[in-house]
CSV table of C-alpha atoms and ligand atoms in Angstrom, one decimal:
chain,number,residue,atom,x,y,z
A,286,MET,CA,148.3,219.8,122.6
A,287,LYS,CA,149.8,216.7,121.1
A,288,ASN,CA,148.9,214.7,124.3
A,289,PHE,CA,145.4,216.0,124.1
A,290,PHE,CA,145.0,214.6,120.5
A,291,PHE,CA,146.5,211.3,121.7
A,292,VAL,CA,144.0,211.1,124.5
A,293,ILE,CA,141.1,211.8,122.1
A,294,LEU,CA,142.5,209.1,119.7
A,295,VAL,CA,142.7,206.5,122.5
A,296,LEU,CA,139.1,207.4,123.6
A,297,VAL,CA,137.8,207.1,120.0
A,298,ILE,CA,139.6,203.7,119.6
A,299,LEU,CA,138.2,202.5,123.0
A,300,ALA,CA,134.7,203.7,122.0
A,301,ALA,CA,135.1,201.8,118.7
A,302,ILE,CA,136.2,198.6,120.4
A,303,GLY,CA,133.3,199.0,122.9
A,304,ALA,CA,130.9,199.4,120.1
A,305,VAL,CA,132.2,196.3,118.2
A,306,ILE,CA,132.0,194.2,121.5
A,307,TYR,CA,128.5,195.5,122.1
A,308,PHE,CA,127.2,194.6,118.6
A,309,TYR,CA,128.8,191.2,118.9
A,310,GLN,CA,127.1,190.6,122.1
A,311,GLN,CA,123.8,191.6,120.5
A,312,ASP,CA,124.4,189.2,117.7
A,313,ASP,CA,125.2,186.4,120.2
A,314,ILE,CA,121.9,187.1,122.0
A,315,LEU,CA,120.0,187.0,118.8
A,316,ILE,CA,121.6,183.7,117.8
A,317,LYS,CA,120.8,182.2,121.2
A,318,ALA,CA,117.3,183.6,121.0
A,319,ASP,CA,116.9,181.9,117.5
A,320,SER,CA,118.0,178.6,118.8
A,321,GLN,CA,115.2,178.6,121.4
A,322,PRO,CA,111.6,178.0,120.5
A,323,SER,CA,109.8,181.3,120.5
A,324,PHE,CA,107.3,179.8,123.1
A,325,SER,CA,110.1,178.5,125.3
A,326,ALA,CA,107.8,178.6,128.4
A,327,THR,CA,106.1,175.5,127.0
A,328,PRO,CA,108.7,172.9,126.0
A,329,LEU,CA,108.2,171.1,122.7
A,330,PRO,CA,106.9,167.5,123.0
A,331,LYS,CA,109.3,164.7,122.3
A,332,THR,CA,108.9,163.2,118.8
A,333,SER,CA,107.9,159.7,119.8
A,334,GLN,CA,104.1,159.4,120.4
A,335,GLU,CA,104.8,157.1,123.4
A,336,THR,CA,106.2,160.0,125.4
A,337,LEU,CA,103.1,162.1,124.9
A,338,PRO,CA,100.5,162.4,127.6
A,339,PRO,CA,97.7,160.0,127.3
A,340,SER,CA,95.3,162.4,125.7
A,341,GLU,CA,93.4,161.3,122.6
A,342,THR,CA,93.7,164.7,121.0
A,343,ASN,CA,97.5,164.2,120.4
A,344,TYR,CA,97.0,161.1,118.3
A,345,GLN,CA,96.5,161.2,114.6
A,346,LYS,CA,94.0,158.9,112.8
A,347,PRO,CA,96.1,156.8,110.3
A,348,ALA,CA,95.4,157.0,106.6
A,349,GLU,CA,93.0,154.3,105.4
A,350,ASP,CA,95.8,152.4,103.5
A,351,THR,CA,98.3,152.5,106.4
A,352,LEU,CA,99.7,148.9,106.4
A,353,PHE,CA,101.1,147.5,109.6
A,354,LYS,CA,101.6,144.1,111.1
A,355,MET,CA,99.5,142.7,113.9
A,356,PRO,CA,98.8,139.0,114.3
A,357,VAL,CA,95.2,138.0,115.0
A,358,PHE,CA,95.0,134.3,115.8
A,359,ASN,CA,91.9,132.2,115.0
A,360,TYR,CA,91.1,129.1,117.1
A,361,HIS,CA,88.2,126.7,116.9
A,362,HIS,CA,88.2,123.6,119.1
A,363,ILE,CA,90.2,123.7,122.3
A,364,ARG,CA,90.1,120.1,123.6
A,365,PRO,CA,92.3,117.0,124.0
A,366,MET,CA,93.5,116.0,120.6
A,367,PRO,CA,91.2,113.3,119.3
A,368,SER,CA,92.8,110.0,118.2
A,369,VAL,CA,93.4,109.4,114.6
A,370,ALA,CA,91.1,106.4,114.7
A,371,SER,CA,88.2,108.4,116.2
A,372,SER,CA,88.4,111.6,114.1
A,373,THR,CA,88.9,113.1,110.6
A,374,ILE,CA,91.8,115.2,109.5
A,375,ASP,CA,89.6,118.3,109.7
A,376,ASP,CA,88.6,117.4,113.3
A,377,ARG,CA,92.3,117.4,114.2
A,378,ALA,CA,93.2,120.4,112.0
A,379,PHE,CA,90.6,122.5,113.9
A,380,THR,CA,91.7,121.3,117.3
A,381,VAL,CA,94.3,122.9,119.6
A,382,SER,CA,94.9,120.8,122.7
A,383,PRO,CA,94.8,122.5,126.1
A,384,GLU,CA,98.6,121.8,126.5
A,385,GLY,CA,99.2,123.2,123.0
A,386,PHE,CA,97.1,126.3,123.8
A,387,GLU,CA,99.0,126.9,127.0
A,388,ALA,CA,102.3,126.6,125.2
A,389,HIS,CA,101.1,129.4,122.8
A,390,LEU,CA,100.1,131.6,125.8
A,391,LYS,CA,103.4,130.9,127.6
A,392,TYR,CA,105.3,131.8,124.4
A,393,PHE,CA,103.5,135.1,124.2
A,394,LYS,CA,104.2,135.9,127.9
A,395,ASP,CA,107.9,134.8,127.8
A,396,ASN,CA,108.5,136.8,124.6
A,397,GLY,CA,106.9,140.1,125.6
A,398,TYR,CA,103.7,139.8,123.4
A,399,GLN,CA,100.6,141.4,124.8
A,400,THR,CA,97.1,140.2,124.0
A,401,ILE,CA,94.8,143.2,123.2
A,402,SER,CA,91.1,143.4,122.6
A,403,LEU,CA,89.9,144.0,119.1
A,404,TYR,CA,88.5,147.3,120.3
A,405,GLU,CA,92.1,148.5,120.9
A,406,LEU,CA,92.8,147.7,117.2
A,407,LEU,CA,89.7,149.8,116.3
A,408,GLY,CA,91.0,152.6,118.6
A,409,TYR,CA,94.1,152.7,116.4
A,410,PHE,CA,92.0,152.7,113.2
A,411,ASP,CA,89.6,155.4,114.4
A,412,ALA,CA,91.8,157.7,116.4
A,413,GLY,CA,95.4,156.6,116.0
A,414,LYS,CA,95.7,155.4,119.6
A,415,PRO,CA,99.0,153.6,119.6
A,416,LEU,CA,99.0,149.8,120.1
A,417,PRO,CA,101.5,148.0,122.3
A,418,GLN,CA,104.7,147.3,120.4
A,419,LYS,CA,104.1,143.5,120.4
A,420,ALA,CA,100.3,143.4,120.3
A,421,VAL,CA,98.5,140.2,119.3
A,422,ALA,CA,94.8,139.3,119.4
A,423,ILE,CA,93.3,135.9,120.1
A,424,THR,CA,89.9,134.9,118.6
A,425,PHE,CA,87.7,131.8,118.8
A,426,ASP,CA,84.9,130.8,116.4
A,427,ASP,CA,81.7,128.7,116.7
A,428,GLY,CA,81.3,128.7,120.5
A,429,ARG,CA,82.4,125.2,121.3
A,430,TYR,CA,82.3,124.1,125.0
A,431,GLY,CA,86.0,123.4,125.1
A,432,GLN,CA,86.7,127.2,124.7
A,433,TYR,CA,85.0,127.8,128.0
A,434,LYS,CA,86.3,124.7,129.7
A,435,TRP,CA,90.0,124.9,128.6
A,436,ALA,CA,90.8,128.2,126.9
A,437,TYR,CA,89.0,130.7,129.2
A,438,PRO,CA,90.7,129.5,132.4
A,439,LEU,CA,94.1,129.5,130.7
A,440,LEU,CA,93.5,133.1,129.4
A,441,LYS,CA,92.7,134.2,132.9
A,442,LYS,CA,95.7,132.3,134.3
A,443,TYR,CA,98.0,134.3,132.0
A,444,GLY,CA,96.1,137.6,132.4
A,445,MET,CA,95.2,137.6,128.7
A,446,THR,CA,92.1,138.3,126.8
A,447,GLY,CA,90.3,136.9,123.8
A,448,THR,CA,87.2,137.4,121.6
A,449,PHE,CA,84.7,134.6,121.3
A,450,PHE,CA,82.5,134.6,118.1
A,451,ILE,CA,79.3,132.8,118.8
A,452,THR,CA,76.9,131.0,116.4
A,453,THR,CA,73.7,131.7,118.3
A,454,ASP,CA,71.6,128.8,117.1
A,455,TRP,CA,74.2,126.4,118.4
A,456,VAL,CA,74.3,127.8,122.0
A,457,GLY,CA,73.4,125.1,124.6
A,458,LYS,CA,73.6,122.2,122.2
A,459,THR,CA,75.8,119.2,122.9
A,460,ASP,CA,79.5,120.3,122.9
A,461,PHE,CA,78.6,124.0,122.7
A,462,MET,CA,78.7,126.7,125.4
A,463,THR,CA,75.5,127.8,127.3
A,464,TRP,CA,74.3,131.3,127.7
A,465,PRO,CA,75.4,131.6,131.3
A,466,GLU,CA,78.9,130.4,130.4
A,467,ILE,CA,79.1,133.0,127.6
A,468,LYS,CA,77.8,135.7,129.9
A,469,GLU,CA,80.3,134.7,132.6
A,470,MET,CA,83.2,135.1,130.1
A,471,SER,CA,81.8,138.5,129.0
A,472,GLU,CA,81.8,139.7,132.6
A,473,ASN,CA,85.4,138.5,133.2
A,474,GLY,CA,87.4,140.4,130.6
A,475,MET,CA,86.5,138.5,127.4
A,476,THR,CA,84.8,140.0,124.3
A,477,ILE,CA,81.8,138.4,122.7
A,478,GLY,CA,81.1,138.8,118.9
A,479,SER,CA,78.7,137.3,116.4
A,480,HIS,CA,79.4,134.3,114.1
A,481,SER,CA,75.9,134.4,112.6
A,482,LEU,CA,72.7,132.5,113.5
A,483,ASP,CA,73.5,129.1,112.0
A,484,HIS,CA,76.9,129.4,110.3
A,485,ALA,CA,75.4,129.8,106.7
A,486,PRO,CA,78.1,131.2,104.3
A,487,MET,CA,77.2,134.9,104.1
A,488,ASN,CA,78.3,135.3,100.5
A,489,LYS,CA,75.8,132.6,99.3
A,490,VAL,CA,72.5,133.4,101.1
A,491,ASP,CA,69.8,135.8,99.9
A,492,ASP,CA,69.4,139.3,101.4
A,493,GLN,CA,66.6,138.4,103.6
A,494,GLN,CA,68.6,135.6,105.2
A,495,LEU,CA,71.8,137.7,105.3
A,496,ARG,CA,70.0,140.5,107.2
A,497,ALA,CA,68.6,137.9,109.7
A,498,GLU,CA,72.0,136.3,110.2
A,499,LEU,CA,73.6,139.7,110.8
A,500,ALA,CA,71.0,141.6,112.8
A,501,GLY,CA,69.3,138.6,114.4
A,502,SER,CA,72.4,137.1,115.9
A,503,ARG,CA,73.5,140.5,117.2
A,504,LYS,CA,70.2,141.1,118.9
A,505,ILE,CA,70.1,137.7,120.6
A,506,LEU,CA,73.7,138.1,121.8
A,507,GLU,CA,73.0,141.6,123.2
A,508,GLU,CA,69.9,140.5,125.0
A,509,LYS,CA,71.7,137.5,126.5
A,510,ILE,CA,74.9,139.2,127.7
A,511,GLY,CA,73.5,142.7,128.3
A,512,LYS,CA,76.2,144.5,126.3
A,513,THR,CA,76.6,146.0,122.9
A,514,VAL,CA,77.8,143.4,120.4
A,515,ASP,CA,79.3,144.9,117.2
A,516,LEU,CA,82.1,142.6,116.1
A,517,LEU,CA,81.5,139.9,113.5
A,518,ALA,CA,83.4,136.9,112.2
A,519,TYR,CA,82.2,135.6,108.8
A,520,PRO,CA,81.3,131.9,108.9
A,521,GLY,CA,84.1,130.1,107.0
A,522,GLY,CA,85.7,133.5,106.5
A,523,SER,CA,83.4,134.0,103.4
A,524,TYR,CA,82.3,137.5,102.5
A,525,ASN,CA,82.1,139.9,99.6
A,526,SER,CA,81.5,143.7,99.2
A,527,HIS,CA,77.7,143.2,99.5
A,528,VAL,CA,78.1,141.3,102.8
A,529,ILE,CA,80.3,144.1,104.1
A,530,GLU,CA,77.6,146.7,103.2
A,531,LEU,CA,74.9,144.8,105.0
A,532,ALA,CA,77.2,144.1,108.0
A,533,LYS,CA,77.7,147.9,108.3
A,534,GLU,CA,73.9,148.4,107.9
A,535,ALA,CA,73.4,146.0,110.8
A,536,GLY,CA,75.6,148.1,113.0
A,537,TYR,CA,78.9,146.0,113.1
A,538,GLN,CA,82.0,148.0,113.7
A,539,ALA,CA,84.4,145.5,112.2
A,540,ALA,CA,84.5,142.0,110.8
A,541,MET,CA,87.0,139.1,110.7
A,542,SER,CA,88.0,136.9,107.9
A,543,VAL,CA,90.7,134.3,107.6
A,544,TYR,CA,94.0,134.9,105.7
A,545,LYS,CA,97.5,133.6,106.0
A,546,ILE,CA,99.0,137.0,106.7
A,547,ILE,CA,99.3,139.4,109.7
A,548,ASP,CA,99.2,142.7,107.7
A,549,GLN,CA,96.3,145.0,108.7
A,550,ALA,CA,95.1,148.4,107.6
A,551,PRO,CA,92.2,150.6,108.5
A,552,LYS,CA,90.6,149.9,105.1
A,553,TYR,CA,90.5,146.2,105.9
A,554,ARG,CA,88.3,146.7,109.1
A,555,TYR,CA,85.6,144.6,107.5
A,556,SER,CA,88.0,141.9,106.5
A,557,ILE,CA,90.5,141.8,109.4
A,558,ARG,CA,93.2,139.3,108.6
A,559,ARG,CA,93.2,136.4,111.0
A,560,PHE,CA,95.1,133.2,110.6
A,561,HIS,CA,94.3,129.7,111.7
A,562,ALA,CA,96.3,128.5,114.7
A,563,ASP,CA,97.3,124.9,114.8
A,564,ASP,CA,98.2,122.7,117.7
A,565,TRP,CA,102.0,123.0,117.3
A,566,LEU,CA,103.8,126.0,118.6
A,567,GLU,CA,105.5,126.7,115.3
A,568,SER,CA,102.1,127.6,113.7
A,569,ILE,CA,102.3,130.6,116.0
A,570,THR,CA,106.0,131.4,116.1
A,571,GLU,CA,106.5,131.3,112.4
A,572,LYS,CA,104.0,134.2,112.1
A,573,LEU,CA,105.8,136.2,114.7
A,574,VAL,CA,109.3,136.2,113.1
A,575,GLY,CA,110.5,139.8,113.0
A,576,TYR,CA,107.4,141.1,114.8
B,24,ZN,ZN1,82.9,128.9,112.2
């Protein structure tokens, strides 16, 4: 009888131990289950946007006041540097020699900078499409012939791209590009934008002229190159809020001004900050410190 009770006691203890082990295992399973996503069949995406598949739906449009750095360089004359005797200080200040320009491009290439089209910048503004980490943009104003003769072959040589803002009344005049040259660049990876009809300062002309400068130059460019033209560079960088309103009305997607900084934001899409590039390499590299 005593043995019988002992056996029962042992069985009860074993059952109790078994029950405790069972519940611990259940807890363990629950803990493990909690540590897994409830939809573990589809793994969570990695946090960095760069690892996401290239689908636009995964990007998030940045807030209008999102500030970020992206250098947009502004060139004018690309030509052999005129001599001091034959030129003014301004002539030389707005000139980058072909050797100087190539040194800029080589610096970009050797240091991992990637030239992007301004439409890629708009792709970030509009849909949050990420830009390359060391993105830079190159722009030219006025439509001088040297841009076709010197800059365009160098951009092609380095596999880079640029945007050329054309003053349409000047096309074909002495020292300016012709329409076939502009069209050729447009068909070979370069972007064409408007720099007005005749370079009048847009903040100083009346509305009738302003509308003609904006819409007229755009229409001529589109007819000549057979593509949509919707980027603008203000002559002399001059603009105000009224100029911006009429630029929007004329169908421009973005407009460039001239500043001494490289900070951009979606809210500045009608005053994109470009800075003037000089002949010497430091005018470029000093803007790229820490970028
Ligand atoms: Zn200009």
